[in-house]
Structures are given as C-alpha cells and as structure tokens.
Coordinates of C-alpha atoms and ligand atoms in Angstrom, one line a residue:
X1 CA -33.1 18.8 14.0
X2 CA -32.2 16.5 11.4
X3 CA -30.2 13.1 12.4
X4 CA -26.8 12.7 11.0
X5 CA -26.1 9.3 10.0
X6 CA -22.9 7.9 10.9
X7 CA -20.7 6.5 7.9
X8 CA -21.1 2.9 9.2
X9 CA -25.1 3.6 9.5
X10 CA -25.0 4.5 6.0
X11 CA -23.1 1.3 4.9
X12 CA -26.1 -0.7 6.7
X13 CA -28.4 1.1 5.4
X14 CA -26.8 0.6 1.8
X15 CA -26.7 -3.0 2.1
X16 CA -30.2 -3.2 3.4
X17 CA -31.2 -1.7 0.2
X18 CA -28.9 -3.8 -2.0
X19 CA -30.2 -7.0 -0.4
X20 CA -34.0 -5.7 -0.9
X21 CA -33.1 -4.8 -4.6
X22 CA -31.7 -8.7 -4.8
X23 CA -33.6 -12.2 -4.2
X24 CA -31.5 -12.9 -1.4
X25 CA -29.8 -11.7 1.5
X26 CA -26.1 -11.6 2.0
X27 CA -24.2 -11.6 5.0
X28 CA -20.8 -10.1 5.4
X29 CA -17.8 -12.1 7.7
X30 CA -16.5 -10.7 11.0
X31 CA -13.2 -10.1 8.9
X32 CA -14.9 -8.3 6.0
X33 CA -16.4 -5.8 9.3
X34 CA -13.0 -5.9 10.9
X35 CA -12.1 -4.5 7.1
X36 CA -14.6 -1.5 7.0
X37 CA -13.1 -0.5 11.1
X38 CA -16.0 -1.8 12.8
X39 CA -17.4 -5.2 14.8
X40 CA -20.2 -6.7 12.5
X41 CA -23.9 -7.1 14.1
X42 CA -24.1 -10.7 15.8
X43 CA -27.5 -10.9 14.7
X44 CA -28.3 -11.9 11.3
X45 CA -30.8 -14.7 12.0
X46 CA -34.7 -14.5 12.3
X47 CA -34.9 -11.1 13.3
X48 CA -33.1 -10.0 9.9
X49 CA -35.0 -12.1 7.7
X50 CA -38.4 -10.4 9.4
X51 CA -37.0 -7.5 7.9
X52 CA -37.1 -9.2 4.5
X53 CA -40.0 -11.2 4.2
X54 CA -39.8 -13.6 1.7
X55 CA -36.4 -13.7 1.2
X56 CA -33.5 -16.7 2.4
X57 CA -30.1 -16.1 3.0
X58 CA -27.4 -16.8 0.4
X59 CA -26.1 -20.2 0.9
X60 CA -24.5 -20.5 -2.6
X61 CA -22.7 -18.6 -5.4
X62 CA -22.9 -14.8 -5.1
X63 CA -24.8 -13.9 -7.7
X64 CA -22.8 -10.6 -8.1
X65 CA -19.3 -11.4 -8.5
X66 CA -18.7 -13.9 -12.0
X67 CA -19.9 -17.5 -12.5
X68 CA -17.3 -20.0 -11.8
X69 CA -16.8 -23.5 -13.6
X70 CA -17.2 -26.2 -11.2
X71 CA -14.2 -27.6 -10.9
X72 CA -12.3 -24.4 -11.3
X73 CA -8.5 -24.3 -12.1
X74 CA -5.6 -22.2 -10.6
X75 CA -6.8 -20.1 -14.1
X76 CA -9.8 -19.4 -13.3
X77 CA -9.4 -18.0 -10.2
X78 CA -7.1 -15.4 -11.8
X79 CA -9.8 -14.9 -13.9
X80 CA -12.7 -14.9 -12.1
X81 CA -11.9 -14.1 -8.8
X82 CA -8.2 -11.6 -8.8
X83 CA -8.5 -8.1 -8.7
X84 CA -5.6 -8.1 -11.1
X85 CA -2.3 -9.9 -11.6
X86 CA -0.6 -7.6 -13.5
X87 CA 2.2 -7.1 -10.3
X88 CA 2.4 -10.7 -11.0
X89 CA 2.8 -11.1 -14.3
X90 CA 5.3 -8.4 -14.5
X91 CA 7.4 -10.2 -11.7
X92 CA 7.3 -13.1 -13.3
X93 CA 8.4 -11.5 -16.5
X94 CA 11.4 -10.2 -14.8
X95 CA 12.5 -13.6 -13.1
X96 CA 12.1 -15.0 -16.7
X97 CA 14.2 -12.7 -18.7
X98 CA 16.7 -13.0 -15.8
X99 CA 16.8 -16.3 -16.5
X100 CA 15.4 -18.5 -13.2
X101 CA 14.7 -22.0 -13.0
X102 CA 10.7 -22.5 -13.1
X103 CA 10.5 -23.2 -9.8
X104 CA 11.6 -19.6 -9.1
X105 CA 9.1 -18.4 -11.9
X106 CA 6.3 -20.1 -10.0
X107 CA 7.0 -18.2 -6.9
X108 CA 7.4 -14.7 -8.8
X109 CA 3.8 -15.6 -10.3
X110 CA 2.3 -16.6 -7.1
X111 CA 4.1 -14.7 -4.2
X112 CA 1.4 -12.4 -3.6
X113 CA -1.5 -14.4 -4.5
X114 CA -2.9 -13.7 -1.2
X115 CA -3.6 -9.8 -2.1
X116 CA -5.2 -10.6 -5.4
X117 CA -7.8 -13.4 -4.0
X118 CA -8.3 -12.7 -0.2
X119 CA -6.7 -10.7 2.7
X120 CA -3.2 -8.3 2.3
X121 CA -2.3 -8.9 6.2
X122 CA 0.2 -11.4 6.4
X123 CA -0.2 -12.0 3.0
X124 CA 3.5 -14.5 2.2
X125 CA 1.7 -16.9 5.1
X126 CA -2.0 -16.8 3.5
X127 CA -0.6 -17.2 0.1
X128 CA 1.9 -19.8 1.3
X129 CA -1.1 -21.7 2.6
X130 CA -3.0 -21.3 -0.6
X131 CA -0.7 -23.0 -2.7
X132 CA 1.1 -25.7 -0.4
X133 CA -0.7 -28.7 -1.4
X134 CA 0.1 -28.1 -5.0
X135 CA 3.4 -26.9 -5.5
X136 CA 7.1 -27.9 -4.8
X137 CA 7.9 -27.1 -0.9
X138 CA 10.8 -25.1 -2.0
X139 CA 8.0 -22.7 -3.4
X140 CA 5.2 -22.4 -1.1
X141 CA 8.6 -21.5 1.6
X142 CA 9.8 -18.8 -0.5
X143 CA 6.5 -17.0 -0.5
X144 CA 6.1 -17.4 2.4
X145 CA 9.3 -15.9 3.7
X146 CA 9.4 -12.9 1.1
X147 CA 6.7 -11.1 2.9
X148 CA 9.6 -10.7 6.0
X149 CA 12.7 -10.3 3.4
X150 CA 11.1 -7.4 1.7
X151 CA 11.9 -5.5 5.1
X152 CA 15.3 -6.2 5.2
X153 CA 18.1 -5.5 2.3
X154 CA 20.7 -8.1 1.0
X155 CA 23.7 -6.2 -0.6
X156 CA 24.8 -9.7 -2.4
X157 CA 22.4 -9.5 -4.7
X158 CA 21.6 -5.8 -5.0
X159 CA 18.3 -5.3 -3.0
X160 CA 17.9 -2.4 -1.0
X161 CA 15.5 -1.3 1.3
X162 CA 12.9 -0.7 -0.9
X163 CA 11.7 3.3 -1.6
X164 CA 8.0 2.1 -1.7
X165 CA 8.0 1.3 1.8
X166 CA 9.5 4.4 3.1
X167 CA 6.7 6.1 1.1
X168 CA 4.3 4.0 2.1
X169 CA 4.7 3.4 6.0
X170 CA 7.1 6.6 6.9
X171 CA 10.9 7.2 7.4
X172 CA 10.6 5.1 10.6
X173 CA 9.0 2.1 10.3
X174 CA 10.4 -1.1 12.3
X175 CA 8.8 -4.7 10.9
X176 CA 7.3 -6.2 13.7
X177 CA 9.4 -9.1 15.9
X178 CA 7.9 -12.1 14.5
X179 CA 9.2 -10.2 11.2
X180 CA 12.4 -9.6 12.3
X181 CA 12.5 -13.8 13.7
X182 CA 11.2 -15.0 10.4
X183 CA 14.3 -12.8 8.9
X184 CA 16.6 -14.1 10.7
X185 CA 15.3 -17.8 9.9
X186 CA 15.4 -17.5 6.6
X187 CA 18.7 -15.8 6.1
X188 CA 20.1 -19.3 7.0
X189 CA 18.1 -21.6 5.4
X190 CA 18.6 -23.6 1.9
X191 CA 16.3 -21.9 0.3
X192 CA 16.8 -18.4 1.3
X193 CA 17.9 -17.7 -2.0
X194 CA 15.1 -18.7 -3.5
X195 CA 12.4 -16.5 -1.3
X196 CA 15.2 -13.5 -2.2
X197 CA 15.3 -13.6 -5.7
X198 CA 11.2 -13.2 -5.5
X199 CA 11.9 -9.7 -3.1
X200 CA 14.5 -8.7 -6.3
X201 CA 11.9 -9.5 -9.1
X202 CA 9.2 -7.7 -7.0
X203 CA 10.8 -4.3 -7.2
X204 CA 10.9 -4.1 -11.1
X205 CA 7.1 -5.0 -11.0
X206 CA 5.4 -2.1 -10.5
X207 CA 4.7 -0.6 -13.6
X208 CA 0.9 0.2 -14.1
X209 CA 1.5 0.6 -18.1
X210 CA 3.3 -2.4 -18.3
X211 CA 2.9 -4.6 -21.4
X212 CA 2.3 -8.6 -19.4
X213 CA 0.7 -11.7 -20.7
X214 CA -0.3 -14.8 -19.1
X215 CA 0.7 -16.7 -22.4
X216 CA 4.8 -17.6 -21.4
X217 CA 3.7 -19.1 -18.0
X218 CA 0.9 -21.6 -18.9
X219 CA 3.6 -23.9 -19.6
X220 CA 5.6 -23.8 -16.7
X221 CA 2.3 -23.5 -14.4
X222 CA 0.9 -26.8 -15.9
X223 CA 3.9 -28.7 -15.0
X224 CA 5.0 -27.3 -11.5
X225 CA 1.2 -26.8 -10.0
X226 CA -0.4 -29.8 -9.3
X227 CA -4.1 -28.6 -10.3
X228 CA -6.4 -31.3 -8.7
X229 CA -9.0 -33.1 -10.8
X230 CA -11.6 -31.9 -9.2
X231 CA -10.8 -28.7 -9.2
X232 CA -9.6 -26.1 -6.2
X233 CA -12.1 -26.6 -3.8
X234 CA -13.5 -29.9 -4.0
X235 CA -10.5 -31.9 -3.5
X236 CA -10.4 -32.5 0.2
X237 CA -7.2 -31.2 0.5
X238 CA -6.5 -29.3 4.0
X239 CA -6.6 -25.9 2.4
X240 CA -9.8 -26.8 -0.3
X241 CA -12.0 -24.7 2.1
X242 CA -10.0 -21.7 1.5
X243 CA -10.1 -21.8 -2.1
X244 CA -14.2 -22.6 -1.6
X245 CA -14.8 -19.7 0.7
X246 CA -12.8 -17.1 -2.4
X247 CA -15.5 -18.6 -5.0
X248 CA -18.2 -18.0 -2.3
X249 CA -17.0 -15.5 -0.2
X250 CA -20.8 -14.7 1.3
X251 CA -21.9 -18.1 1.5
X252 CA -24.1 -18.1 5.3
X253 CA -21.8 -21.1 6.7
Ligands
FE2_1 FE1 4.5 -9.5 -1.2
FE2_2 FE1 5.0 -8.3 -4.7

C-alpha cells in the first residue's frame, strides 16, 4: 500500500531537497513553524548535518532573498526586504492630500510596517517597536495604538467600523480585552488624535491599481526618521537586533 505523506512531511521533505540543491543548510525559527501550524523539529544539530555531509549551516546572509548594503537605510529595507508598501504609500498619499502635519505622514507611511517586514500578529506593537528609537514618540504611539482603534469607530471624524473586517473575521467578531483596554487608553490620551487620523487614512488605502510613489515622502522621511550612521542594525540601539534578524532572517543564532 502506498504511504501518504502528510502536508507537513512534504514541506520537510521540500526543504531537505532545497538545502541539498544549496551550499548550505538553512534552519527555520520556532515562529516561522508556529506559521506553517506546526511545532518545528528541536533537532537541527549533528544529526542534521550527517544528513548533509559537507555542508555548514547558514550563519550569514540568505543567499536567496536580495543582497543588502551594509549599513542599510529605512529605504532599503522597503526595498529589499517588504513584500510591498503600496497600502503604505497609498495611506500616506491620503494623509498628504488631506493636508497633515509630517509627523502624521510618518505614521500613515509606517503604521503597518510590521506586516510588510516581519510578523502580522500584533502588528501596531511590533511596528511600534521597530521604529521607536528613530522617530518622534508621538509617532511610534500612534502606531502602535491604531492596531486597537481600527476595532472601534469614532463618529467625530467619520470612521466607521470598517466593512473589511466584517468580511474578513465574520458579523460577530469581538477584539480581544487587552484590545478593548488599549481602546479605552487611547481614547483619552493627547495623542489619540494622532493614532485616529492613521485608522481614517488606512480605509482609503486599499486600492490594488492604485497609482503611489515613494518620491513625495523622501523628504519628510529624511527629516523626521533618525536613520543611524551605521545603518539599522548595527547601531546598538535596543531594537538593532530586530532590524538584523529581517536582513537575516535564517541566520543559525
Ligand atoms: Fe494596521
Ligand atoms: Fe493599514
């Protein structure tokens, strides 16, 4: 009788075979596992590289994703590591035609950073994170509170619960409580406003044929991001090793 393989023997074996076709092998984090619904082996030490003689681990660049400078900018990590800023751009677009101070701009350009360089869960708090060594407080706030204000509507300004999410997660949906607490923080802080208007830009964004450019926010990124001289990364700063762990995400420790 022939043996079925499972969908998550399959994905071994095809990394087996990528990693034999390749000078190196890679390992994959408990998170990136966690990702595909399953608990990664513990194992990868001697007994996998027996399986590969001749070959190391990867303890350096990834050879398969796109060479990065080394001392890479804000920039380059939109261009060599994003899978796509176009939501960005376009909510950026919007809070610029609307007429919002820069520092407002920033956040529209960066408030979901998190989904275009590492994880979407809890994404305001990873991009947040990202950011907060490098931008104006009243920014890296703001992001991080319009992942909870997207849940809840704000007649004031016109924002409504918004359609996507009843489309996406169902009719009955309830954010979760530390959702619902960082709600109600934020509605009385000084800069609510600020994290709001990023929740009123992000509905407009969504157009996949929309016409965006990076060109109108160089500008206003090189004077409110504080891009270290030694690039993101290597600046010792207490979120460097997150931006070192996007360039090499596969990197053995
Ligand atoms: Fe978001
Ligand atoms: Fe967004």
């Amino acid at each position: 009788m022939a043996t079925t393989m499972s969908l998550i023997e399959r994905a071994d074996a095809q990394e087996e075979r990528m990693s034999d076709e390749l000078d190196v092998i890679y390992t994959k984090s408990a998170l990136a596992n966690m990702e595909d619904g399953r608990l990664g082996a513990s194992g990868m030490g001697m007994d996998t590289l027996s399986k590969h003689p001749g070959k190391l681990f990867l303890i350096g660049d990834d050879p398969r994703l796109p060479k990065m400078p080394a001392k890479p900018t804000l920039m380059d990590f939109f261009k060599f590591r994003a899978r796509g800023a176009n939501h960005l751009l376009q909510s950026a677009t919007h809070a610029l035609k609307a007429g919002m101070n820069e520092k407002t701009i920033l956040a529209c350009l960066l408030h979901d950073i998190a989904n275009a360089l590492f994880v979407k869960s809890d994404h305001g708090y990873w991009g947040a994170q990202l950011i907060e060594p490098y931008v104006d407080e009243e920014v890296s706030w703001a992001i991080r509170a319009h992942q909870a204000l997207r849940f809840f509507p704000d007649e004031s300004v016109g924002y409504e619960y918004p359609v996507l999410y009843t489309k996406y997660f169902g009719e009955n949906y309830e954010p979760d409580d530390y959702i619902k607490d960082a709600y109600q923080r934020a509605r009385s802080h000084k800069w609510y406003m600020t994290s709001r208007m990023i929740t009123v830009h992000d509905i407009y964004s969504f157009d996949p044929n929309a016409q965006v450019s990076w060109e109108p926010f160089i500008d206003i990124v090189g004077r409110n991001f504080r891009q270290p001289e030694d690039g993101l990364g290597y600046d010792n700063s207490p979120v460097a090793h997150m931006w070192r762990t996007i360039r090499r995400p596969t990197k053995y420790l």
